[in-house]
Short mmCIF file of N, CA, C and O and ligand atoms in Angstrom, two decimals:
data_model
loop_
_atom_site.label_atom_id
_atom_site.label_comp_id
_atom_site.label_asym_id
_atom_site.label_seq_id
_atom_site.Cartn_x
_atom_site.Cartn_y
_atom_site.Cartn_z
N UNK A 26 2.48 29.05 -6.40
CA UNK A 26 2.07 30.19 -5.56
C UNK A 26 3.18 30.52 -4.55
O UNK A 26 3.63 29.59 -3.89
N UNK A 27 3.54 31.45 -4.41
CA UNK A 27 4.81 31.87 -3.23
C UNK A 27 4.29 32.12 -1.80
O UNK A 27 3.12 32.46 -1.65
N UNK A 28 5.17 31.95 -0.68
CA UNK A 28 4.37 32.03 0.18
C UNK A 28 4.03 33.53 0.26
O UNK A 28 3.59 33.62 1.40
N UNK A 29 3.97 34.82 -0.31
CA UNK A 29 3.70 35.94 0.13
C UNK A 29 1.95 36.23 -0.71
O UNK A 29 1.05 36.99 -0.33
N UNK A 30 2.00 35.28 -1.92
CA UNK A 30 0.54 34.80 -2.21
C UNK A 30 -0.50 34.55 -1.35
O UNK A 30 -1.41 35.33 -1.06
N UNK A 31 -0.25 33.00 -0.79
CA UNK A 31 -0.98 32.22 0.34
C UNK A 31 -0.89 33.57 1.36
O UNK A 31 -2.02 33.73 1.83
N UNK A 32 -0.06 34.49 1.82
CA UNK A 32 -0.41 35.36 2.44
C UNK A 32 -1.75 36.48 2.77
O UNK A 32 -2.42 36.86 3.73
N UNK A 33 -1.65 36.72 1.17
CA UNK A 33 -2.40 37.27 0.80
C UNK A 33 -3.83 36.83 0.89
O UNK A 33 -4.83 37.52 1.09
N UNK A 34 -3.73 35.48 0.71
CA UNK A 34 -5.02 34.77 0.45
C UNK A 34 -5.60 34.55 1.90
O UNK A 34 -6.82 34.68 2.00
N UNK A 35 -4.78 34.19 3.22
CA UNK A 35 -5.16 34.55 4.56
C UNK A 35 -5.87 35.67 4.58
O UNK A 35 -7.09 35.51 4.73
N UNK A 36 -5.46 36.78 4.47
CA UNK A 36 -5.58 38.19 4.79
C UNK A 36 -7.23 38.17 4.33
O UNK A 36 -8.07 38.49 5.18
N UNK A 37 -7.75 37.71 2.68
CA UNK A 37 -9.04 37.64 2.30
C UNK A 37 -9.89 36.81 3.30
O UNK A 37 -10.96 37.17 3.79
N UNK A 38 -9.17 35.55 3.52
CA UNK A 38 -10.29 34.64 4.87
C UNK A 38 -10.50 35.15 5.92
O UNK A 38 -11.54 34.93 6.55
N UNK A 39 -9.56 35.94 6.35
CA UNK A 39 -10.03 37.07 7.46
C UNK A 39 -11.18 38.00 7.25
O UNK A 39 -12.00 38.07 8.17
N UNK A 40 -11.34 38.58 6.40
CA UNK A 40 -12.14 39.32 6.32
C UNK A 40 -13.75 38.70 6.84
O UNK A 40 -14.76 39.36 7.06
N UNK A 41 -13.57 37.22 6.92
CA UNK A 41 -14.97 37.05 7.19
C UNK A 41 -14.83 35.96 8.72
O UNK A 41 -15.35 34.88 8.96
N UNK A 42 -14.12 36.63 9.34
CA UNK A 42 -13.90 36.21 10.80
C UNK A 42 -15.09 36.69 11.47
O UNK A 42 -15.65 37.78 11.36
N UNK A 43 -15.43 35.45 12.36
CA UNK A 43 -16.76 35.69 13.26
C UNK A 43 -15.95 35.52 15.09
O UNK A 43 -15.85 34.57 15.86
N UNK A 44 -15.60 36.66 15.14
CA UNK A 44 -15.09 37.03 16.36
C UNK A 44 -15.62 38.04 17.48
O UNK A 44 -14.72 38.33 18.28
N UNK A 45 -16.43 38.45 17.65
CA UNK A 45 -17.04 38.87 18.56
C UNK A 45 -16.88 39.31 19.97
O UNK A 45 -17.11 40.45 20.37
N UNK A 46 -16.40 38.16 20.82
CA UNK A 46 -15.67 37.88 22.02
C UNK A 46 -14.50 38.29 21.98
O UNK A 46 -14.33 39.42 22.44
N UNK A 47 -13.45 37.64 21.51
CA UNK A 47 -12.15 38.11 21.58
C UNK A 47 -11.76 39.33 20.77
O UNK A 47 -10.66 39.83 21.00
N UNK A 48 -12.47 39.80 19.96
CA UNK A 48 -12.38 40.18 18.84
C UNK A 48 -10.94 40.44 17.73
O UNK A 48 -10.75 41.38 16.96
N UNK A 49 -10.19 39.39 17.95
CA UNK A 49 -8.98 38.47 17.18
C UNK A 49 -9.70 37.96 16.58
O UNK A 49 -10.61 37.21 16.94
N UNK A 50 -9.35 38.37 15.33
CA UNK A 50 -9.28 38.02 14.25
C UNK A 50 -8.71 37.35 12.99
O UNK A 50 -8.28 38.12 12.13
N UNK A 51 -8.64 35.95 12.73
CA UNK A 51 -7.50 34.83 12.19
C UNK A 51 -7.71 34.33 10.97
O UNK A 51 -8.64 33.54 10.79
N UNK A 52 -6.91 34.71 9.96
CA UNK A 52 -7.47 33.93 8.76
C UNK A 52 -6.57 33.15 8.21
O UNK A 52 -5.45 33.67 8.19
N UNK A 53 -6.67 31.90 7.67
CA UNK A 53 -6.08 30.61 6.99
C UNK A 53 -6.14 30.67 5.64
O UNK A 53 -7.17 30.93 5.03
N UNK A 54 -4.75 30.39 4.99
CA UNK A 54 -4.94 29.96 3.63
C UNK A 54 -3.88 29.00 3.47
O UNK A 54 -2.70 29.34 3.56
N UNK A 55 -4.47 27.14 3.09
CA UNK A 55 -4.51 26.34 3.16
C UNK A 55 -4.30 25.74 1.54
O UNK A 55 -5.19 25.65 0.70
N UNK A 56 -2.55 25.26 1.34
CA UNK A 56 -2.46 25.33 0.09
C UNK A 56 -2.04 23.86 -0.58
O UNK A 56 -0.86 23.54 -0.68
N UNK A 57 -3.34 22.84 -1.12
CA UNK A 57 -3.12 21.79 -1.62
C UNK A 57 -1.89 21.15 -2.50
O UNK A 57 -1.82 21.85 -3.51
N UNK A 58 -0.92 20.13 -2.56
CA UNK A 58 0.20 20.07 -3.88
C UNK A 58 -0.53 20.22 -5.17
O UNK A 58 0.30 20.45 -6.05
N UNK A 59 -1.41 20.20 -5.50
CA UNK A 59 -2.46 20.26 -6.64
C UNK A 59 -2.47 21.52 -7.18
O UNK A 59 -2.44 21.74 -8.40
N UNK A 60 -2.53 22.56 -6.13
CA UNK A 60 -2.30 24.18 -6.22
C UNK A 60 -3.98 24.69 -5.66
O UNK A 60 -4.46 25.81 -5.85
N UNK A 61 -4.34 24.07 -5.28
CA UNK A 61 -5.96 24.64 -4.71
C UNK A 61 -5.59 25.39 -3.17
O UNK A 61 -4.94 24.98 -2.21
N UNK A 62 -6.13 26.32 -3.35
CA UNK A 62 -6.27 26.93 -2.14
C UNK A 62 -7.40 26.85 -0.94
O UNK A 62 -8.43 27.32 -1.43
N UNK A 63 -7.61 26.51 0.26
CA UNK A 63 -9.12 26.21 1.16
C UNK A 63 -8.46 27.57 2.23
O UNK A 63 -7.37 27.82 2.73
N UNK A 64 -9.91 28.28 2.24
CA UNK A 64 -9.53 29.08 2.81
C UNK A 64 -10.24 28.81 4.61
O UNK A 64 -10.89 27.82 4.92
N UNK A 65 -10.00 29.57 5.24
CA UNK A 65 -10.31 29.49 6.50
C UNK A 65 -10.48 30.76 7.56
O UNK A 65 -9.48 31.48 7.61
N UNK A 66 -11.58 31.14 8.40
CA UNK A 66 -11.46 32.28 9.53
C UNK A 66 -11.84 31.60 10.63
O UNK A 66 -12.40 30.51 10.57
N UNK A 67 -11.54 32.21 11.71
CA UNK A 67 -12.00 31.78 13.26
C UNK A 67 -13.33 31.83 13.39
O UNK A 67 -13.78 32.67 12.61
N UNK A 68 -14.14 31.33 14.01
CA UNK A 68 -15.54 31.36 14.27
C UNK A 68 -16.35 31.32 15.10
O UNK A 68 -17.42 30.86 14.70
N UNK A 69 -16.31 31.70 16.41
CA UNK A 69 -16.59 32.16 17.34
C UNK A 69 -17.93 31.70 18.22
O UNK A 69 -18.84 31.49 17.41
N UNK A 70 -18.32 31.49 19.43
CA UNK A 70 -19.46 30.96 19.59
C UNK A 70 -19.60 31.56 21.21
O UNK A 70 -18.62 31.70 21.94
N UNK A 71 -20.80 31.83 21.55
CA UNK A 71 -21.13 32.59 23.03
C UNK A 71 -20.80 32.05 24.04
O UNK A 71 -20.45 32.59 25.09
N UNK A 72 -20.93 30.23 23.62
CA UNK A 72 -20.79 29.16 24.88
C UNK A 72 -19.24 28.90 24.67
O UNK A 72 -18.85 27.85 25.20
N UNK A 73 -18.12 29.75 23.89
CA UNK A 73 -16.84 29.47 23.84
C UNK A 73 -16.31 27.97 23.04
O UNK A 73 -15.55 27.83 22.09
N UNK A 74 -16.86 27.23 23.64
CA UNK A 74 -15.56 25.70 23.96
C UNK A 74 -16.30 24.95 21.96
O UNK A 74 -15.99 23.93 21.35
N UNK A 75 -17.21 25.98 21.64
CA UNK A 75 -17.49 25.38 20.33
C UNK A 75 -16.71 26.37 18.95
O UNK A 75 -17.03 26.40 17.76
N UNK A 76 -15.85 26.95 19.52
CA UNK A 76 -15.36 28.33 18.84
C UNK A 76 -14.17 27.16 18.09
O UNK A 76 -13.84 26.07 18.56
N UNK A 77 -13.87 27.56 17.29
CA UNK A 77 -13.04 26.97 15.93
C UNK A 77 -12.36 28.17 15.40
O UNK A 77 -12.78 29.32 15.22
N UNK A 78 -10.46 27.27 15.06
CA UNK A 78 -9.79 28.17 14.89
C UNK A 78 -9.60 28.00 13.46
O UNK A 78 -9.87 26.84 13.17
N UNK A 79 -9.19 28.78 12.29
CA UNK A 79 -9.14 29.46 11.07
C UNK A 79 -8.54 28.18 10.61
O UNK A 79 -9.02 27.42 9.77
N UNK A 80 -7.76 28.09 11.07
CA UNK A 80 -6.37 26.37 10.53
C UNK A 80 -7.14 25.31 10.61
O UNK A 80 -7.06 24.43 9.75
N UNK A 81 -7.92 25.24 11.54
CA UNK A 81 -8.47 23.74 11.17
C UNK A 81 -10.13 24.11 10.45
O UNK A 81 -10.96 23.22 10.37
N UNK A 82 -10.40 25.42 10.01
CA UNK A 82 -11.95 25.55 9.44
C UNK A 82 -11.39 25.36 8.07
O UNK A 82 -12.13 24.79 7.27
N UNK A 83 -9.78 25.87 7.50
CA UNK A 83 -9.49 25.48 6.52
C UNK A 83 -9.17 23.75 6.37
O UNK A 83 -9.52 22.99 5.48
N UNK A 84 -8.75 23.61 7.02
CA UNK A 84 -8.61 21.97 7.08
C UNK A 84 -9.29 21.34 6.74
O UNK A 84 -9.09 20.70 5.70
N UNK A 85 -10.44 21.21 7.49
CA UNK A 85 -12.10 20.11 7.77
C UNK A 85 -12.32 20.87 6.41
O UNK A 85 -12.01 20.00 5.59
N UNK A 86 -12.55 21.59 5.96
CA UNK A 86 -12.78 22.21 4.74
C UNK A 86 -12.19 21.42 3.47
O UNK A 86 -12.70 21.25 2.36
N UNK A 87 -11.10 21.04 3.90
CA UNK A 87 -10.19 20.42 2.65
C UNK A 87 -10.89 19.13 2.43
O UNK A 87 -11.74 18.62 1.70
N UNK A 88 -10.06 18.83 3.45
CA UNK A 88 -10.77 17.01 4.09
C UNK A 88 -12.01 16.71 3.40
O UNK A 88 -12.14 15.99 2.41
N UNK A 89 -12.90 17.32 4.01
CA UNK A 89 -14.05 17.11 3.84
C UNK A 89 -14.63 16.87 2.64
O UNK A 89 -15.67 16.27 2.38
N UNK A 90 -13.54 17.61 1.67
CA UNK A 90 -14.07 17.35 0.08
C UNK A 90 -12.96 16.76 -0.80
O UNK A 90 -12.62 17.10 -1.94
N UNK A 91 -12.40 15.60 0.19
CA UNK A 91 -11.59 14.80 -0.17
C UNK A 91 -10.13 15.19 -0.36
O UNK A 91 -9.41 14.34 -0.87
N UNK A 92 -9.67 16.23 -0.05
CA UNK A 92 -8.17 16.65 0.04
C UNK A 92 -7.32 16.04 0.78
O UNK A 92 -7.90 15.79 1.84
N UNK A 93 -6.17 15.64 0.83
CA UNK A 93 -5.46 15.18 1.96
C UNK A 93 -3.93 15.42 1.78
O UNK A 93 -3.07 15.13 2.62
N UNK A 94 -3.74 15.89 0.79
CA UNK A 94 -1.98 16.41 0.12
C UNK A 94 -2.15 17.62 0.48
O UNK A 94 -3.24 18.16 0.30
N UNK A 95 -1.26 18.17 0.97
CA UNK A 95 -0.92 19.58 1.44
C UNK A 95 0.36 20.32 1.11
O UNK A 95 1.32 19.62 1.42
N UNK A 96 0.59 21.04 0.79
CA UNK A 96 1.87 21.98 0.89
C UNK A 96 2.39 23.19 2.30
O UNK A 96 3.38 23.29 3.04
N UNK A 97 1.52 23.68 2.17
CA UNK A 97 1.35 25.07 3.11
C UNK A 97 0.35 25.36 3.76
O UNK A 97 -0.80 25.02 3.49
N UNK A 98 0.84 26.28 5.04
CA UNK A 98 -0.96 27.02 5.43
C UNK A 98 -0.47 28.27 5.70
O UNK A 98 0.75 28.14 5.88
N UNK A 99 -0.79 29.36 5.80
CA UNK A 99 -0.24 30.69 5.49
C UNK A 99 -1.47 30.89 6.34
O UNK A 99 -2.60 30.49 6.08
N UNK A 100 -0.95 31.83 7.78
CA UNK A 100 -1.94 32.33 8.99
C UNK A 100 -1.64 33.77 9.12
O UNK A 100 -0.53 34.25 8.92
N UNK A 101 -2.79 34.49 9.50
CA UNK A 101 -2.41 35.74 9.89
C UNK A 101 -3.27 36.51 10.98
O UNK A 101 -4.34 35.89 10.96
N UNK A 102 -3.40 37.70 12.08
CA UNK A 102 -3.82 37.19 12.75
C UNK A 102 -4.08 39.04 13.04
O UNK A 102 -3.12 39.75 12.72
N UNK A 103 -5.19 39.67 13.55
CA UNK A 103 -5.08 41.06 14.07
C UNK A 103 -6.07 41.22 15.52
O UNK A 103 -7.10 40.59 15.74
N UNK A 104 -5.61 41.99 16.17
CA UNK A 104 -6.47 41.86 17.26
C UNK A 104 -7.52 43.11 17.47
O UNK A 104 -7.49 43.97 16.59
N UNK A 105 -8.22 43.24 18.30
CA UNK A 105 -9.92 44.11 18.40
C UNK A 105 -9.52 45.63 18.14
O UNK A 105 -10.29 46.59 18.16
N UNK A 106 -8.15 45.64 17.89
CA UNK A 106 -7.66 47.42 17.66
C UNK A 106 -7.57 47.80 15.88
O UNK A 106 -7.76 48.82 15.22
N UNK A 107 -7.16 46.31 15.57
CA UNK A 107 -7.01 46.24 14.13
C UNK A 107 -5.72 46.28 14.08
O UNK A 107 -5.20 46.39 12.97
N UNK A 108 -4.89 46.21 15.28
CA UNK A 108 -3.43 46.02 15.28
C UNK A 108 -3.24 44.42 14.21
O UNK A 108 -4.22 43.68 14.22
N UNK A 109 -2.10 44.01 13.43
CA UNK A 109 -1.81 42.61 13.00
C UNK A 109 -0.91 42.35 13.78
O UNK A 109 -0.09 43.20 14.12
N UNK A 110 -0.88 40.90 14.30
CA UNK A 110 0.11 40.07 15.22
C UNK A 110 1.10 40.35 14.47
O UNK A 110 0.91 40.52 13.27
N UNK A 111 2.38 40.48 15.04
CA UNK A 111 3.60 39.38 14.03
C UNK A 111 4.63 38.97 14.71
O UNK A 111 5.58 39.58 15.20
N UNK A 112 4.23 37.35 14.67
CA UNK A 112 3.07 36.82 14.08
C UNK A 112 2.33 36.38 14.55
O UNK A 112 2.35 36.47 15.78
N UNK A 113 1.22 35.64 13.94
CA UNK A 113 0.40 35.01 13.96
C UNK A 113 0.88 33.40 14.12
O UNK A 113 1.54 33.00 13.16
N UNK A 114 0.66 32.48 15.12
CA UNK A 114 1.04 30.95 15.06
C UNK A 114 -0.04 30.27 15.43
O UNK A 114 -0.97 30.66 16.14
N UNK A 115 0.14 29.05 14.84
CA UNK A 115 -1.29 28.35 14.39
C UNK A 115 -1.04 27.52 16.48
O UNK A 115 0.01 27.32 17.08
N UNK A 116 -2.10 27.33 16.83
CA UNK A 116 -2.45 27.19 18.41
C UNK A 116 -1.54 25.64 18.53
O UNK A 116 -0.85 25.19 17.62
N UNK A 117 -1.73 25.06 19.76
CA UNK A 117 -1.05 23.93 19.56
C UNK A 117 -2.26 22.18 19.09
O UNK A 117 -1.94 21.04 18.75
N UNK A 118 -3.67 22.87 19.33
CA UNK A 118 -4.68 22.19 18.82
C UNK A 118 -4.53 21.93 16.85
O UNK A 118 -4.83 20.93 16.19
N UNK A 119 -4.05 23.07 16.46
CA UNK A 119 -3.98 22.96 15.15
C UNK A 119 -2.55 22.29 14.77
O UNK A 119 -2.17 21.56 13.85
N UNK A 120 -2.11 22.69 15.57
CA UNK A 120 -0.80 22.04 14.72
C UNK A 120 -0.86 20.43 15.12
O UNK A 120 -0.12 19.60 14.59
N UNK A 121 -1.88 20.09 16.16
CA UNK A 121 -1.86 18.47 16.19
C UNK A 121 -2.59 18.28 14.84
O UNK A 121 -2.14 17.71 13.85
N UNK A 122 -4.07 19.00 15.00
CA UNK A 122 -4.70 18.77 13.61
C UNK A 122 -4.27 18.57 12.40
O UNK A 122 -4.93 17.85 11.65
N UNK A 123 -3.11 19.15 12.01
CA UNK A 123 -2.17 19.58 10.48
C UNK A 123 -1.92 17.93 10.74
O UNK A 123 -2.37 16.99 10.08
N UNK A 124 -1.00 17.91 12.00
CA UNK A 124 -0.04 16.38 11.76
C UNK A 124 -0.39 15.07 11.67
O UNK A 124 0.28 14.05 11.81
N UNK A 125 -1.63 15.27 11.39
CA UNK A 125 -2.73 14.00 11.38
C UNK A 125 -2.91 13.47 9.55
O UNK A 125 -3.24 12.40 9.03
N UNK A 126 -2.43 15.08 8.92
CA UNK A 126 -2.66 15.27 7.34
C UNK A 126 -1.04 15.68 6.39
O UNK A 126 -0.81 15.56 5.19
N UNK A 127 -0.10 16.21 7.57
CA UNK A 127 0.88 17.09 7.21
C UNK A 127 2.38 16.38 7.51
O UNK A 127 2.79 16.02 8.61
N UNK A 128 2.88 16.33 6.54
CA UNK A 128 4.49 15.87 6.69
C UNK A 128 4.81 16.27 7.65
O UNK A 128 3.92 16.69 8.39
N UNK A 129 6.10 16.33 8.05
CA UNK A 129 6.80 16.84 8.70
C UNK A 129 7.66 18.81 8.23
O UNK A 129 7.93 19.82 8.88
N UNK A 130 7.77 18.30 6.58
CA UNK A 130 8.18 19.21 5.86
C UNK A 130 7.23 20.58 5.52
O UNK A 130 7.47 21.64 4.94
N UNK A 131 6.01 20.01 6.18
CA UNK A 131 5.20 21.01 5.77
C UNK A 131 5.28 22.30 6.11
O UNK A 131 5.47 22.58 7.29
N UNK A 132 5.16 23.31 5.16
CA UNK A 132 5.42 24.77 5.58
C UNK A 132 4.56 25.70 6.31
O UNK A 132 3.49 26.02 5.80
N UNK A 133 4.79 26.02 7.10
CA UNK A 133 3.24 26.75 7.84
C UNK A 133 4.43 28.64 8.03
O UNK A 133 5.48 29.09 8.50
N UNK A 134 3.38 28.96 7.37
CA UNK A 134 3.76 30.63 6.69
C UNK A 134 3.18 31.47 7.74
O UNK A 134 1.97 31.67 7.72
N UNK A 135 4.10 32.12 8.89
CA UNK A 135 3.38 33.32 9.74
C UNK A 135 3.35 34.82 8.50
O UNK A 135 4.28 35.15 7.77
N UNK A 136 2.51 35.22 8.57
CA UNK A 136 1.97 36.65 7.82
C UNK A 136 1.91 38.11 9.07
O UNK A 136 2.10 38.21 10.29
N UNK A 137 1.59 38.99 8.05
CA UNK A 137 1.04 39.53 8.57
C UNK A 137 0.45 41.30 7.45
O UNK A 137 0.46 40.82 6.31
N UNK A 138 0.23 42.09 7.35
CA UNK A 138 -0.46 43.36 6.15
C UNK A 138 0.62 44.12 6.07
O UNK A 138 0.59 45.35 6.09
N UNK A 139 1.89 43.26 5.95
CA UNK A 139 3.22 44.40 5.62
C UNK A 139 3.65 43.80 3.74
O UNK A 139 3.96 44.23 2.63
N UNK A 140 3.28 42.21 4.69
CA UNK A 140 3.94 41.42 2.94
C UNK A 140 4.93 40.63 3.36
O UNK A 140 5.29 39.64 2.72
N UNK A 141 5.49 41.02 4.54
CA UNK A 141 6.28 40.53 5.14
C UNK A 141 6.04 38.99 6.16
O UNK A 141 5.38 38.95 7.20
N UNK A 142 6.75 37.88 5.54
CA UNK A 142 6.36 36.67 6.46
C UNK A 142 7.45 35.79 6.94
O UNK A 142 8.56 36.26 6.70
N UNK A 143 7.46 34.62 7.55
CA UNK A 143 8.00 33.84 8.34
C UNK A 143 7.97 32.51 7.69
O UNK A 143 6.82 32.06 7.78
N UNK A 144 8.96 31.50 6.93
CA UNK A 144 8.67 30.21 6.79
C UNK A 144 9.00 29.54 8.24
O UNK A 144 10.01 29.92 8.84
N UNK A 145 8.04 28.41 8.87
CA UNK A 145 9.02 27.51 9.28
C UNK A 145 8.26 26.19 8.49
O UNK A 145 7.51 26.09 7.53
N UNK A 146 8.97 25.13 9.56
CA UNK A 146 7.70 23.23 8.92
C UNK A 146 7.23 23.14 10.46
O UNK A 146 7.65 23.64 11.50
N UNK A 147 6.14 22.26 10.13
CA UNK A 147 5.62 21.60 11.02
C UNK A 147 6.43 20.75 12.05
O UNK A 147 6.26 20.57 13.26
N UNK A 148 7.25 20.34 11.29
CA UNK A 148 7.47 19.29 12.25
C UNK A 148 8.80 20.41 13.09
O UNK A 148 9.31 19.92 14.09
N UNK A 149 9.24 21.69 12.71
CA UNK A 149 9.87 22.36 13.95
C UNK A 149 8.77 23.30 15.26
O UNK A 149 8.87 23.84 16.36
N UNK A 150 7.65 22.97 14.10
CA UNK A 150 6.55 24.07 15.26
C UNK A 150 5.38 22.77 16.14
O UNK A 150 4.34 23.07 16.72
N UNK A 151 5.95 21.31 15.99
CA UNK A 151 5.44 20.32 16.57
C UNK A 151 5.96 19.03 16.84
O UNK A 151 5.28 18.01 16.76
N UNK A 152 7.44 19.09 17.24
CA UNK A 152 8.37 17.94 17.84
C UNK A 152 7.47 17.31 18.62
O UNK A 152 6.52 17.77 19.25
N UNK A 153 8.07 15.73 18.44
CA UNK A 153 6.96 14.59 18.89
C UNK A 153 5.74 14.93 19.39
O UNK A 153 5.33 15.10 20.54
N UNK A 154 4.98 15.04 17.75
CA UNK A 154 3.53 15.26 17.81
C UNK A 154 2.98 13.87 18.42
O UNK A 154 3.92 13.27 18.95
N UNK A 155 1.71 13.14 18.50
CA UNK A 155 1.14 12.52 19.06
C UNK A 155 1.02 11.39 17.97
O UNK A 155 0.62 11.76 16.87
N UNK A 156 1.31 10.03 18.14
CA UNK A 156 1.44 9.45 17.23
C UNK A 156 1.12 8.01 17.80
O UNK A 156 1.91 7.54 18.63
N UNK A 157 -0.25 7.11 17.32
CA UNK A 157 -0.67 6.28 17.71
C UNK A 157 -0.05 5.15 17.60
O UNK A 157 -0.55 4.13 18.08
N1 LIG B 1408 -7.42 31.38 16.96
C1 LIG B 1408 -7.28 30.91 15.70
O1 LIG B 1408 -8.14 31.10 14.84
N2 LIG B 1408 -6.16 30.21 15.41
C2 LIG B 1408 -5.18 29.92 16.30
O2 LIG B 1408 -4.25 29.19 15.96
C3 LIG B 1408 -5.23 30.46 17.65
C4 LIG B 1408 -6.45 31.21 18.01
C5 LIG B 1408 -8.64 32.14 17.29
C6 LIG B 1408 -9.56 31.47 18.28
C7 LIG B 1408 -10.29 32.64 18.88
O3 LIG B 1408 -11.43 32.92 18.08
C8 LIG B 1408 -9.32 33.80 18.77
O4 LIG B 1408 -8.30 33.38 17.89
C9 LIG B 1408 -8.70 34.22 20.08
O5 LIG B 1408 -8.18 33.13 20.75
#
């Protein structure tokens, strides 16, 4: 899958963003070495501090059904105008989350509804992550 794929495949997890409040809108596509895709949107909550971001709904998503090899996560991101970020970067909560599952090499793909995206890795968008 190229990263302008996994792009694409963000753009669909967005569509079912539960944003309300901010009304930013974030969608994840979360791409196993296997080639499986887990998708992910933001999800929003009245009392705030239970609101969950797109990167880690794809994550716990993976995890959860036994995934733990990763390649990519391809984010994209529009705000309450329907403007798209560019770009979109995964928060600094997620990128601890990734590094708990994610090389260093791992690719995390900024997007955005041009086609047009951003490679970097993790480990340049999270120098000395937290490490027990
Ligand atoms: N958000 C994400 O989904 N991912 C991020 O990496 C940063 C922020 C969401 C959380 C909230 O619903 C909205 O964007 C505005 O902060």
């Amino acid at each position: 899958m190229t990263p302008q794929e996994l792009v694409v495949c963000a753009l669909d997890a967005q569509k079912h963003a539960y944003a309300p409040y901010s009304g930013f809108t974030v969608g994840a596509a979360l791409l196993t070495k296997a080639g499986k895709v887990y998708l992910g949107c933001n999800i929003e909550n009245k009392s705030f501090s239970p609101t969950v971001c797109a990167e880690r709904v794809a994550l716990f998503k993976a995890v959860s059904e036994g995934e733990t090899d990763f390649d990519a996560i391809a984010v994209v991101g529009r705000d309450k105008d329907g403007i798209y970020k560019h770009f979109c970067t995964p928060c600094g909560v997620c990128r601890q989350a990734l590094s708990e599952f994610c090389a260093p090499e791992f690719r995390v793909i900024f997007g955005d509804d041009t086609g047009d995206c951003e490679i970097h890795t993790l480990g340049e968008l999270l120098p000395f992550s937290f490490e027990l």
